[in-house]
Amino acid sequence: MNSSLKLIISREYMSRVKRKSFIITTILVPVLMIALSLAPALVMVFSSPENRTVAVVDETGQIAQRLKNNDEVRFVSVDQPLDSLRDDTDFDAILVMGSNAVAAPATSVTLYSRGAPAMQTGAYITGQVEDAIEDIRLESYNIENIKKILADVQVDFDLPTIRIDKEEDTATSVGLSYFIGLMLDMMLYMFILIYGQMVMNSIIEEKNNRVLEIVVSSVKPSWLMLGKITGIGLVAITQILIWAVLIGSCSFWTMPLLADIGGGVGSDNAEIAAAISQLSDTGFITSLFVYLLLFFIGGYLFYSSIYAAIGSAVDNIQDASQLSTIATMPVIIGIISSMAVLANPSSTLAFWVSVIPFTSPMAMMSRLPYGVPTWEVILSLAVLYASFAFLIWLCAKIYRVGIFMYGKKPTLMEIIRWARYK
């Protein structure tokens, strides 16, 4: 490798890796992701119950006796009118059910509360009233054991899904695959945009400082462009690898615990058992990270070359933001198409957007958690890297002209003309 190219790559890499912002975000983001995933469970564990006493005014004479207490809500039947109960501080809420509550509960049942009740409390009270009214309506048909009959015919189960298109039958969780695909898709989208624009901003900054004029006196513009792209790309890869180690370490400690829990749940909930099985599969998780790196590298190289050409053609961020739509729009289209891919990863649309280089990094990462034939992955990577090789050659021709242009924002036709120069 050219010594000048090594120097450029080293400078771009070290100047960013040593920044406090890089160190903080690299460590903080996985911690925040884990904290956010655990937050709902921690809130449920440490939040104390509301403990509300509800006065029940039942004009039907049938509903109040059917309401059941729990650890948070206690129902107390009263004969007092609403007006006298308003000043009684022994009750946190007043549930009033009119004489027509069984026939028209929407207009005959009202809850009066001192302060805003918790969502869970309101849902429990509503559920109790609904269950009581349903029981009363069922009993009005005078069918013996009607509740038992309905309980016997009711069906509620999780459909287990087994993949038979692999070397061996494998349980799979569609919900988990959707979530992982969406997460990887958004990560790739974020990395490509952030680090691609970082290349563009770096070139604009050095162009304004007239540093490029000095640098290109000792190194070819195309090597300078390739060095910047490679150096900044290595920063992104470093961050991905650190995140992989941190998340993998957390998974190493948490997966056995989930597996133990899933062992007792597996027979009753096939979806949870399949999800735990997937997350416990080291080969599955490793392959996802390897593919994430390969598609990030290809997608980053593909788009960063476009951003580099744009950065060389303008003098300031304002002008660059207008031209950068050329690179941003295909990425956004890739994200939008990925939503359709997640809904049906085996469709014809999913295949083609996984091959077209403008959308393939996002689309393929959406499909991989579901399982994709190896030949499709190889085809997608081959097209992506071949497209990058062509694009880097084309954008380098624009770059070598653009870095010497000052004081004028070029039109799209002028940029195309630069690409035609020999």
Short mmCIF file of C-alpha atoms in Angstrom, two decimals, residues 245-421:
data_model
loop_
_atom_site.label_atom_id
_atom_site.label_comp_id
_atom_site.label_asym_id
_atom_site.label_seq_id
_atom_site.Cartn_x
_atom_site.Cartn_y
_atom_site.Cartn_z
CA VAL A 245 -18.44 -7.32 22.23
CA LEU A 246 -20.44 -5.37 24.83
CA ILE A 247 -23.81 -6.69 23.68
CA GLY A 248 -22.42 -10.20 23.27
CA SER A 249 -21.02 -10.11 26.81
CA CYS A 250 -24.40 -9.09 28.18
CA SER A 251 -26.07 -11.86 26.17
CA PHE A 252 -23.57 -14.39 27.58
CA TRP A 253 -24.84 -13.68 31.09
CA THR A 254 -28.54 -13.14 30.35
CA MET A 255 -29.26 -15.92 27.81
CA PRO A 256 -28.78 -18.84 30.27
CA LEU A 257 -31.23 -17.16 32.63
CA LEU A 258 -33.77 -16.69 29.84
CA ALA A 259 -33.23 -20.28 28.73
CA ASP A 260 -34.05 -21.52 32.25
CA ILE A 261 -37.20 -19.43 32.27
CA GLY A 262 -38.07 -20.59 28.77
CA GLY A 263 -37.66 -24.21 29.81
CA GLY A 264 -40.76 -23.95 31.93
CA VAL A 265 -42.61 -21.83 29.42
CA GLY A 266 -41.64 -23.66 26.23
CA SER A 267 -44.48 -26.17 26.34
CA ASP A 268 -47.08 -23.43 26.80
CA ASN A 269 -45.70 -20.61 24.64
CA ALA A 270 -44.01 -21.74 21.43
CA GLU A 271 -43.20 -18.18 20.33
CA ILE A 272 -41.22 -17.40 23.50
CA ALA A 273 -39.43 -20.75 23.36
CA ALA A 274 -38.47 -20.19 19.71
CA ALA A 275 -37.28 -16.65 20.45
CA ILE A 276 -35.06 -17.86 23.29
CA SER A 277 -33.74 -20.65 21.07
CA GLN A 278 -32.78 -18.13 18.36
CA LEU A 279 -31.10 -15.74 20.79
CA SER A 280 -29.19 -18.63 22.37
CA ASP A 281 -27.86 -19.74 18.98
CA THR A 282 -24.27 -18.42 18.91
CA GLY A 283 -23.91 -19.21 15.21
CA PHE A 284 -27.04 -17.23 14.37
CA ILE A 285 -25.93 -14.15 16.33
CA THR A 286 -22.36 -14.33 14.99
CA SER A 287 -23.55 -14.60 11.39
CA LEU A 288 -25.74 -11.52 11.84
CA PHE A 289 -22.80 -9.44 13.07
CA VAL A 290 -20.55 -10.72 10.25
CA TYR A 291 -23.19 -9.85 7.64
CA LEU A 292 -23.77 -6.50 9.34
CA LEU A 293 -20.07 -5.71 8.90
CA LEU A 294 -19.97 -6.88 5.28
CA PHE A 295 -23.06 -4.94 4.23
CA PHE A 296 -22.05 -1.90 6.24
CA ILE A 297 -18.61 -1.84 4.58
CA GLY A 298 -20.16 -2.22 1.13
CA GLY A 299 -22.94 0.29 1.76
CA TYR A 300 -20.60 2.76 3.43
CA LEU A 301 -18.03 2.58 0.61
CA PHE A 302 -20.80 2.93 -1.98
CA TYR A 303 -22.43 5.99 -0.42
CA SER A 304 -19.33 7.66 1.06
CA SER A 305 -17.81 7.90 -2.41
CA ILE A 306 -20.88 9.89 -3.46
CA TYR A 307 -20.62 12.09 -0.35
CA ALA A 308 -16.90 12.63 -1.06
CA ALA A 309 -17.67 13.80 -4.60
CA ILE A 310 -20.35 16.16 -3.26
CA GLY A 311 -18.01 17.53 -0.58
CA SER A 312 -15.31 18.25 -3.15
CA ALA A 313 -17.75 20.13 -5.38
CA VAL A 314 -18.96 22.72 -2.83
CA ASP A 315 -17.46 25.21 -0.38
CA ASN A 316 -19.92 25.09 2.53
CA ILE A 317 -22.38 22.84 4.36
CA GLN A 318 -25.42 24.77 3.11
CA ASP A 319 -24.62 24.04 -0.54
CA ALA A 320 -23.69 20.46 0.33
CA SER A 321 -27.02 19.83 2.06
CA GLN A 322 -28.85 20.50 -1.21
CA LEU A 323 -26.65 18.22 -3.32
CA SER A 324 -26.53 15.51 -0.64
CA THR A 325 -30.15 14.68 -1.48
CA ILE A 326 -28.61 12.67 -4.35
CA ALA A 327 -27.14 10.31 -1.74
CA THR A 328 -29.78 10.60 0.98
CA MET A 329 -32.88 9.81 -1.08
CA PRO A 330 -31.77 6.29 -2.12
CA VAL A 331 -31.01 5.50 1.55
CA ILE A 332 -34.48 6.67 2.56
CA ILE A 333 -36.01 4.64 -0.28
CA GLY A 334 -34.05 1.67 1.07
CA ILE A 335 -35.56 2.15 4.53
CA ILE A 336 -39.08 2.47 3.10
CA SER A 337 -38.67 -0.65 0.97
CA SER A 338 -37.35 -2.49 4.03
CA MET A 339 -40.72 -2.05 5.71
CA ALA A 340 -42.27 -4.07 2.89
CA VAL A 341 -39.41 -6.57 3.11
CA LEU A 342 -40.03 -7.11 6.83
CA ALA A 343 -43.70 -7.82 6.11
CA ASN A 344 -42.88 -10.40 3.41
CA PRO A 345 -39.15 -11.31 3.28
CA SER A 346 -39.62 -13.96 0.57
CA SER A 347 -41.45 -11.79 -1.97
CA THR A 348 -40.16 -10.85 -5.43
CA LEU A 349 -39.86 -7.22 -4.28
CA ALA A 350 -37.72 -8.31 -1.32
CA PHE A 351 -35.35 -10.16 -3.65
CA TRP A 352 -34.83 -7.28 -6.08
CA VAL A 353 -34.37 -4.54 -3.48
CA SER A 354 -31.83 -6.89 -1.84
CA VAL A 355 -29.81 -6.97 -5.06
CA ILE A 356 -30.01 -3.34 -6.26
CA PRO A 357 -26.93 -1.67 -4.63
CA PHE A 358 -28.76 1.53 -3.67
CA THR A 359 -31.11 -0.40 -1.39
CA SER A 360 -29.44 -3.79 -0.83
CA PRO A 361 -27.60 -2.99 2.47
CA MET A 362 -30.83 -2.07 4.29
CA ALA A 363 -33.10 -4.57 2.54
CA MET A 364 -30.80 -7.57 3.00
CA MET A 365 -30.24 -6.83 6.69
CA SER A 366 -34.03 -6.84 7.10
CA ARG A 367 -34.25 -10.29 5.51
CA LEU A 368 -31.27 -12.03 7.13
CA PRO A 369 -32.90 -12.76 10.53
CA TYR A 370 -35.62 -14.71 8.69
CA GLY A 371 -33.04 -16.84 6.87
CA VAL A 372 -31.87 -16.12 3.31
CA PRO A 373 -30.34 -18.61 0.82
CA THR A 374 -26.55 -18.25 0.74
CA TRP A 375 -26.46 -17.65 -3.02
CA GLU A 376 -28.71 -14.60 -2.64
CA VAL A 377 -26.43 -13.12 0.02
CA ILE A 378 -23.35 -13.72 -2.16
CA LEU A 379 -25.07 -12.20 -5.20
CA SER A 380 -26.12 -9.13 -3.21
CA LEU A 381 -22.59 -8.61 -1.84
CA ALA A 382 -20.99 -9.16 -5.26
CA VAL A 383 -23.24 -6.56 -6.94
CA LEU A 384 -22.75 -4.11 -4.07
CA TYR A 385 -18.94 -4.28 -4.08
CA ALA A 386 -18.74 -4.25 -7.89
CA SER A 387 -20.95 -1.15 -7.92
CA PHE A 388 -18.67 0.48 -5.36
CA ALA A 389 -15.61 -0.21 -7.53
CA PHE A 390 -17.27 1.54 -10.47
CA LEU A 391 -18.59 4.39 -8.35
CA ILE A 392 -15.28 5.08 -6.62
CA TRP A 393 -13.64 5.36 -10.06
CA LEU A 394 -16.36 7.73 -11.27
CA CYS A 395 -16.47 9.88 -8.12
CA ALA A 396 -12.68 10.11 -8.00
CA LYS A 397 -12.80 11.88 -11.38
CA ILE A 398 -15.27 14.40 -9.92
CA TYR A 399 -13.20 14.72 -6.74
CA ARG A 400 -9.93 15.56 -8.52
CA VAL A 401 -11.62 18.50 -10.29
CA GLY A 402 -13.93 19.65 -7.50
CA ILE A 403 -11.30 20.13 -4.79
CA PHE A 404 -9.77 22.96 -6.80
CA MET A 405 -13.10 24.74 -7.44
CA TYR A 406 -13.93 27.69 -5.16
CA GLY A 407 -16.56 30.42 -4.95
CA LYS A 408 -19.26 28.81 -7.07
CA LYS A 409 -21.81 26.09 -6.46
CA PRO A 410 -21.72 23.81 -9.49
CA THR A 411 -24.83 22.56 -11.22
CA LEU A 412 -25.56 18.90 -11.67
CA MET A 413 -24.66 19.14 -15.35
CA GLU A 414 -21.26 20.64 -14.49
CA ILE A 415 -20.56 17.76 -12.06
CA ILE A 416 -21.46 15.27 -14.79
CA ARG A 417 -19.10 17.09 -17.15
CA TRP A 418 -16.28 16.79 -14.57
CA ALA A 419 -16.85 13.02 -14.52
CA ARG A 420 -16.26 12.91 -18.29
CA TYR A 421 -12.84 14.59 -18.11
#
